[in-house]
Amino acid sequence: MKRLDKDKLIREVREKGIEITNINDLMKINKKYRDLVPIILKHLNEVTDESDKEFLIRCLGVKGFDEAAKPLIDEFYKSNNVSYKWAIGNSLSIISSSEALPELIKIVQEKEHGIARQMIVDGLGAYKTEEVKSVLVNLLKDDKVVGHAISGIAKTGDKSLIKYIEPFTNHKISWIRNEARKAIKKLEKE
């Protein structure tokens, strides 16, 4: 198992003119540090330890780091570790790459990924396309992602979708009921 060489990563980041005091500073980067994406991706490919890989994946979870989306999708498909895949999905939902949208739609419909799809489903609503809306409504039938589909629908801003969420205000699971009520309230304000 190959671990992350943290000193090497810090050195490479500093060579780009970005001063960090420790490795955890990479969790705070934003879009203006996109020069770091190739460096982080290089390290992601070099390490095999999933906890180190997960750290790097979380560092890539920055809105607009579009060039990281495809490698993250590849990483998602390579793993069988649900929590690791969930972390990848979380970063993909934050990145919000329009170029990756067809692949993201494909992933969320592949039930074999189970709960690892949750954050991708949640993030889909930001795209606001008719295809995304249709996919999210269909995912309301999937127990593994239903709450996240409701949240995604709320992000579309489409009031006409309220009718699909209303039945979930009586769901047996309280957080899904709460998510449905919150989504309806948000959509009614649009």
mmCIF file of C-alpha atoms in Angstrom:
data_model
loop_
_atom_site.group_PDB
_atom_site.id
_atom_site.type_symbol
_atom_site.label_atom_id
_atom_site.label_comp_id
_atom_site.label_asym_id
_atom_site.label_seq_id
_atom_site.Cartn_x
_atom_site.Cartn_y
_atom_site.Cartn_z
ATOM 1 C CA MET A 1 0.000 0.000 0.000
ATOM 2 C CA LYS A 2 1.553 3.255 -1.141
ATOM 3 C CA ARG A 3 0.927 6.177 1.221
ATOM 4 C CA LEU A 4 0.835 9.852 0.315
ATOM 5 C CA ASP A 5 4.220 11.558 0.482
ATOM 6 C CA LYS A 6 2.942 14.642 2.289
ATOM 7 C CA ASP A 7 6.291 16.438 2.296
ATOM 8 C CA LYS A 8 6.625 15.992 -1.465
ATOM 9 C CA LEU A 9 3.087 17.290 -2.024
ATOM 10 C CA ILE A 10 3.702 20.341 0.178
ATOM 11 C CA ARG A 11 6.971 21.007 -1.673
ATOM 12 C CA GLU A 12 5.237 20.813 -5.083
ATOM 13 C CA VAL A 13 2.473 23.146 -3.914
ATOM 14 C CA ARG A 14 5.033 25.650 -2.648
ATOM 15 C CA GLU A 15 6.901 25.435 -5.975
ATOM 16 C CA LYS A 16 3.697 26.804 -7.551
ATOM 17 C CA GLY A 17 4.060 29.845 -5.294
ATOM 18 C CA ILE A 18 1.310 28.844 -2.893
ATOM 19 C CA GLU A 19 2.374 28.958 0.725
ATOM 20 C CA ILE A 20 0.821 26.309 2.930
ATOM 21 C CA THR A 21 1.875 25.483 6.459
ATOM 22 C CA ASN A 22 0.602 21.913 6.467
ATOM 23 C CA ILE A 23 -1.175 19.398 4.273
ATOM 24 C CA ASN A 24 -4.592 20.250 5.737
ATOM 25 C CA ASP A 25 -4.381 23.730 4.187
ATOM 26 C CA LEU A 26 -5.197 22.009 0.885
ATOM 27 C CA MET A 27 -8.704 21.412 2.212
ATOM 28 C CA LYS A 28 -9.233 25.179 2.166
ATOM 29 C CA ILE A 29 -8.245 25.924 -1.426
ATOM 30 C CA ASN A 30 -10.644 27.570 -3.814
ATOM 31 C CA LYS A 31 -11.068 28.109 -7.560
ATOM 32 C CA LYS A 32 -8.131 30.510 -7.829
ATOM 33 C CA TYR A 33 -5.808 27.594 -6.981
ATOM 34 C CA ARG A 34 -6.725 25.544 -10.033
ATOM 35 C CA ASP A 35 -2.988 25.232 -10.856
ATOM 36 C CA LEU A 36 -2.927 22.678 -8.036
ATOM 37 C CA VAL A 37 -5.412 20.321 -9.710
ATOM 38 C CA PRO A 38 -2.777 18.509 -11.845
ATOM 39 C CA ILE A 39 -0.508 18.146 -8.801
ATOM 40 C CA ILE A 40 -3.265 16.700 -6.625
ATOM 41 C CA LEU A 41 -4.390 14.381 -9.440
ATOM 42 C CA LYS A 42 -0.818 13.171 -9.923
ATOM 43 C CA HIS A 43 -0.596 12.257 -6.239
ATOM 44 C CA LEU A 44 -4.038 10.643 -6.392
ATOM 45 C CA ASN A 45 -2.747 8.346 -9.139
ATOM 46 C CA GLU A 46 0.436 7.526 -7.224
ATOM 47 C CA VAL A 47 -1.068 6.485 -3.894
ATOM 48 C CA THR A 48 -2.971 3.291 -3.204
ATOM 49 C CA ASP A 49 -3.993 3.925 0.412
ATOM 50 C CA GLU A 50 -7.709 4.796 0.233
ATOM 51 C CA SER A 51 -7.645 7.131 3.243
ATOM 52 C CA ASP A 52 -4.900 9.192 1.557
ATOM 53 C CA LYS A 53 -6.789 9.031 -1.736
ATOM 54 C CA GLU A 54 -9.955 10.204 0.016
ATOM 55 C CA PHE A 55 -8.083 13.176 1.481
ATOM 56 C CA LEU A 56 -6.905 14.172 -2.022
ATOM 57 C CA ILE A 57 -10.397 13.694 -3.441
ATOM 58 C CA ARG A 58 -11.830 16.001 -0.803
ATOM 59 C CA CYS A 59 -9.182 18.603 -1.715
ATOM 60 C CA LEU A 60 -10.461 18.474 -5.304
ATOM 61 C CA GLY A 61 -14.031 19.209 -4.207
ATOM 62 C CA VAL A 62 -13.992 22.833 -5.350
ATOM 63 C CA LYS A 63 -16.655 24.419 -7.549
ATOM 64 C CA GLY A 64 -15.175 24.913 -10.986
ATOM 65 C CA PHE A 65 -12.371 22.327 -10.774
ATOM 66 C CA ASP A 66 -13.877 20.827 -13.955
ATOM 67 C CA GLU A 67 -10.640 19.147 -15.040
ATOM 68 C CA ALA A 68 -10.855 16.941 -11.945
ATOM 69 C CA ALA A 69 -14.322 15.574 -12.794
ATOM 70 C CA LYS A 70 -13.332 12.927 -15.349
ATOM 71 C CA PRO A 71 -10.468 11.492 -13.244
ATOM 72 C CA LEU A 72 -12.808 11.400 -10.228
ATOM 73 C CA ILE A 73 -15.468 9.566 -12.227
ATOM 74 C CA ASP A 74 -12.815 7.050 -13.304
ATOM 75 C CA GLU A 75 -11.787 6.658 -9.652
ATOM 76 C CA PHE A 76 -15.444 6.134 -8.687
ATOM 77 C CA TYR A 77 -15.766 3.220 -11.102
ATOM 78 C CA LYS A 78 -12.487 1.631 -9.961
ATOM 79 C CA SER A 79 -13.520 1.289 -6.319
ATOM 80 C CA ASN A 80 -15.832 -1.056 -4.453
ATOM 81 C CA ASN A 81 -15.587 0.913 -1.194
ATOM 82 C CA VAL A 82 -18.947 2.624 -0.646
ATOM 83 C CA SER A 83 -17.738 5.360 1.729
ATOM 84 C CA TYR A 84 -14.809 6.162 -0.574
ATOM 85 C CA LYS A 85 -17.152 6.357 -3.569
ATOM 86 C CA TRP A 86 -19.522 8.542 -1.516
ATOM 87 C CA ALA A 87 -16.641 10.985 -0.893
ATOM 88 C CA ILE A 88 -15.902 11.033 -4.628
ATOM 89 C CA GLY A 89 -19.581 11.735 -5.302
ATOM 90 C CA ASN A 90 -19.519 14.563 -2.794
ATOM 91 C CA SER A 91 -16.559 16.206 -4.547
ATOM 92 C CA LEU A 92 -18.227 15.721 -7.942
ATOM 93 C CA SER A 93 -21.382 17.406 -6.654
ATOM 94 C CA ILE A 94 -19.355 20.410 -5.511
ATOM 95 C CA ILE A 95 -17.351 20.663 -8.745
ATOM 96 C CA SER A 96 -20.592 20.813 -10.799
ATOM 97 C CA SER A 97 -18.952 20.163 -14.161
ATOM 98 C CA SER A 98 -21.345 20.587 -17.094
ATOM 99 C CA GLU A 99 -19.004 18.486 -19.230
ATOM 100 C CA ALA A 100 -19.361 15.604 -16.774
ATOM 101 C CA LEU A 101 -23.164 15.801 -16.612
ATOM 102 C CA PRO A 102 -23.853 12.859 -18.983
ATOM 103 C CA GLU A 103 -21.572 10.600 -16.902
ATOM 104 C CA LEU A 104 -23.117 11.802 -13.642
ATOM 105 C CA ILE A 105 -26.606 11.060 -14.950
ATOM 106 C CA LYS A 106 -25.403 7.586 -15.926
ATOM 107 C CA ILE A 107 -23.902 6.938 -12.479
ATOM 108 C CA VAL A 108 -27.003 7.954 -10.520
ATOM 109 C CA GLN A 109 -29.125 5.536 -12.518
ATOM 110 C CA GLU A 110 -26.779 2.597 -11.866
ATOM 111 C CA LYS A 111 -28.341 1.091 -8.738
ATOM 112 C CA GLU A 112 -25.348 -1.158 -8.066
ATOM 113 C CA HIS A 113 -23.564 1.907 -6.635
ATOM 114 C CA GLY A 114 -26.187 2.125 -3.865
ATOM 115 C CA ILE A 115 -25.793 4.978 -1.399
ATOM 116 C CA ALA A 116 -22.472 6.015 -2.972
ATOM 117 C CA ARG A 117 -24.637 7.950 -5.475
ATOM 118 C CA GLN A 118 -26.338 10.118 -2.861
ATOM 119 C CA MET A 119 -24.306 13.308 -3.164
ATOM 120 C CA ILE A 120 -24.198 13.133 -6.954
ATOM 121 C CA VAL A 121 -28.001 12.864 -6.924
ATOM 122 C CA ASP A 122 -28.208 15.836 -4.554
ATOM 123 C CA GLY A 123 -25.892 17.899 -6.748
ATOM 124 C CA LEU A 124 -27.772 17.195 -9.986
ATOM 125 C CA GLY A 125 -30.418 19.787 -9.186
ATOM 126 C CA ALA A 126 -27.896 22.570 -9.812
ATOM 127 C CA TYR A 127 -27.943 21.762 -13.538
ATOM 128 C CA LYS A 128 -31.672 22.581 -13.865
ATOM 129 C CA THR A 129 -32.093 20.798 -17.231
ATOM 130 C CA GLU A 130 -35.270 18.952 -18.208
ATOM 131 C CA GLU A 131 -33.297 15.693 -18.414
ATOM 132 C CA VAL A 132 -31.981 16.182 -14.873
ATOM 133 C CA LYS A 133 -35.468 16.956 -13.566
ATOM 134 C CA SER A 134 -36.806 13.778 -15.154
ATOM 135 C CA VAL A 135 -33.972 11.685 -13.696
ATOM 136 C CA LEU A 136 -34.492 13.160 -10.228
ATOM 137 C CA VAL A 137 -38.228 12.446 -10.325
ATOM 138 C CA ASN A 138 -37.486 8.837 -11.346
ATOM 139 C CA LEU A 139 -34.983 8.515 -8.492
ATOM 140 C CA LEU A 140 -37.770 9.232 -6.000
ATOM 141 C CA LYS A 141 -38.582 5.503 -6.432
ATOM 142 C CA ASP A 142 -35.067 4.505 -5.296
ATOM 143 C CA ASP A 143 -34.911 4.003 -1.506
ATOM 144 C CA LYS A 144 -31.109 4.435 -1.470
ATOM 145 C CA VAL A 145 -31.247 8.015 -2.800
ATOM 146 C CA VAL A 146 -34.826 9.257 -2.319
ATOM 147 C CA GLY A 147 -33.965 11.977 0.236
ATOM 148 C CA HIS A 148 -31.146 13.258 -1.937
ATOM 149 C CA ALA A 149 -33.421 13.236 -4.992
ATOM 150 C CA ILE A 150 -35.865 15.428 -3.061
ATOM 151 C CA SER A 151 -33.028 17.807 -2.172
ATOM 152 C CA GLY A 152 -31.878 17.829 -5.800
ATOM 153 C CA ILE A 153 -35.403 18.631 -6.999
ATOM 154 C CA ALA A 154 -35.520 21.579 -4.596
ATOM 155 C CA LYS A 155 -32.353 22.950 -6.232
ATOM 156 C CA THR A 156 -33.958 22.941 -9.686
ATOM 157 C CA GLY A 157 -36.289 25.747 -8.639
ATOM 158 C CA ASP A 158 -39.100 24.138 -10.654
ATOM 159 C CA LYS A 159 -42.422 24.574 -8.816
ATOM 160 C CA SER A 160 -44.141 22.093 -11.125
ATOM 161 C CA LEU A 161 -42.175 19.296 -9.406
ATOM 162 C CA ILE A 162 -43.793 19.913 -6.003
ATOM 163 C CA LYS A 163 -46.504 17.359 -6.818
ATOM 164 C CA TYR A 164 -43.852 14.622 -6.946
ATOM 165 C CA ILE A 165 -42.451 15.583 -3.540
ATOM 166 C CA GLU A 166 -45.750 16.005 -1.665
ATOM 167 C CA PRO A 167 -46.307 12.272 -0.998
ATOM 168 C CA PHE A 168 -43.000 12.190 0.887
ATOM 169 C CA THR A 169 -44.267 14.605 3.547
ATOM 170 C CA ASN A 170 -45.844 11.467 5.089
ATOM 171 C CA HIS A 171 -42.846 9.161 4.622
ATOM 172 C CA LYS A 172 -42.034 6.684 7.410
ATOM 173 C CA ILE A 173 -38.499 8.094 7.789
ATOM 174 C CA SER A 174 -38.455 11.468 9.515
ATOM 175 C CA TRP A 175 -35.472 12.993 7.702
ATOM 176 C CA ILE A 176 -37.141 12.238 4.343
ATOM 177 C CA ARG A 177 -40.373 13.852 5.597
ATOM 178 C CA ASN A 178 -38.358 16.878 6.733
ATOM 179 C CA GLU A 179 -36.460 17.027 3.444
ATOM 180 C CA ALA A 180 -39.753 16.953 1.527
ATOM 181 C CA ARG A 181 -41.266 19.740 3.616
ATOM 182 C CA LYS A 182 -38.112 21.827 3.278
ATOM 183 C CA ALA A 183 -38.026 21.253 -0.516
ATOM 184 C CA ILE A 184 -41.665 22.237 -0.948
ATOM 185 C CA LYS A 185 -41.142 25.402 1.108
ATOM 186 C CA LYS A 186 -38.094 26.310 -0.977
ATOM 187 C CA LEU A 187 -39.837 25.656 -4.291
ATOM 188 C CA GLU A 188 -42.916 27.667 -3.265
ATOM 189 C CA LYS A 189 -40.643 30.681 -2.690
ATOM 190 C CA GLU A 190 -39.205 30.477 -6.229
#
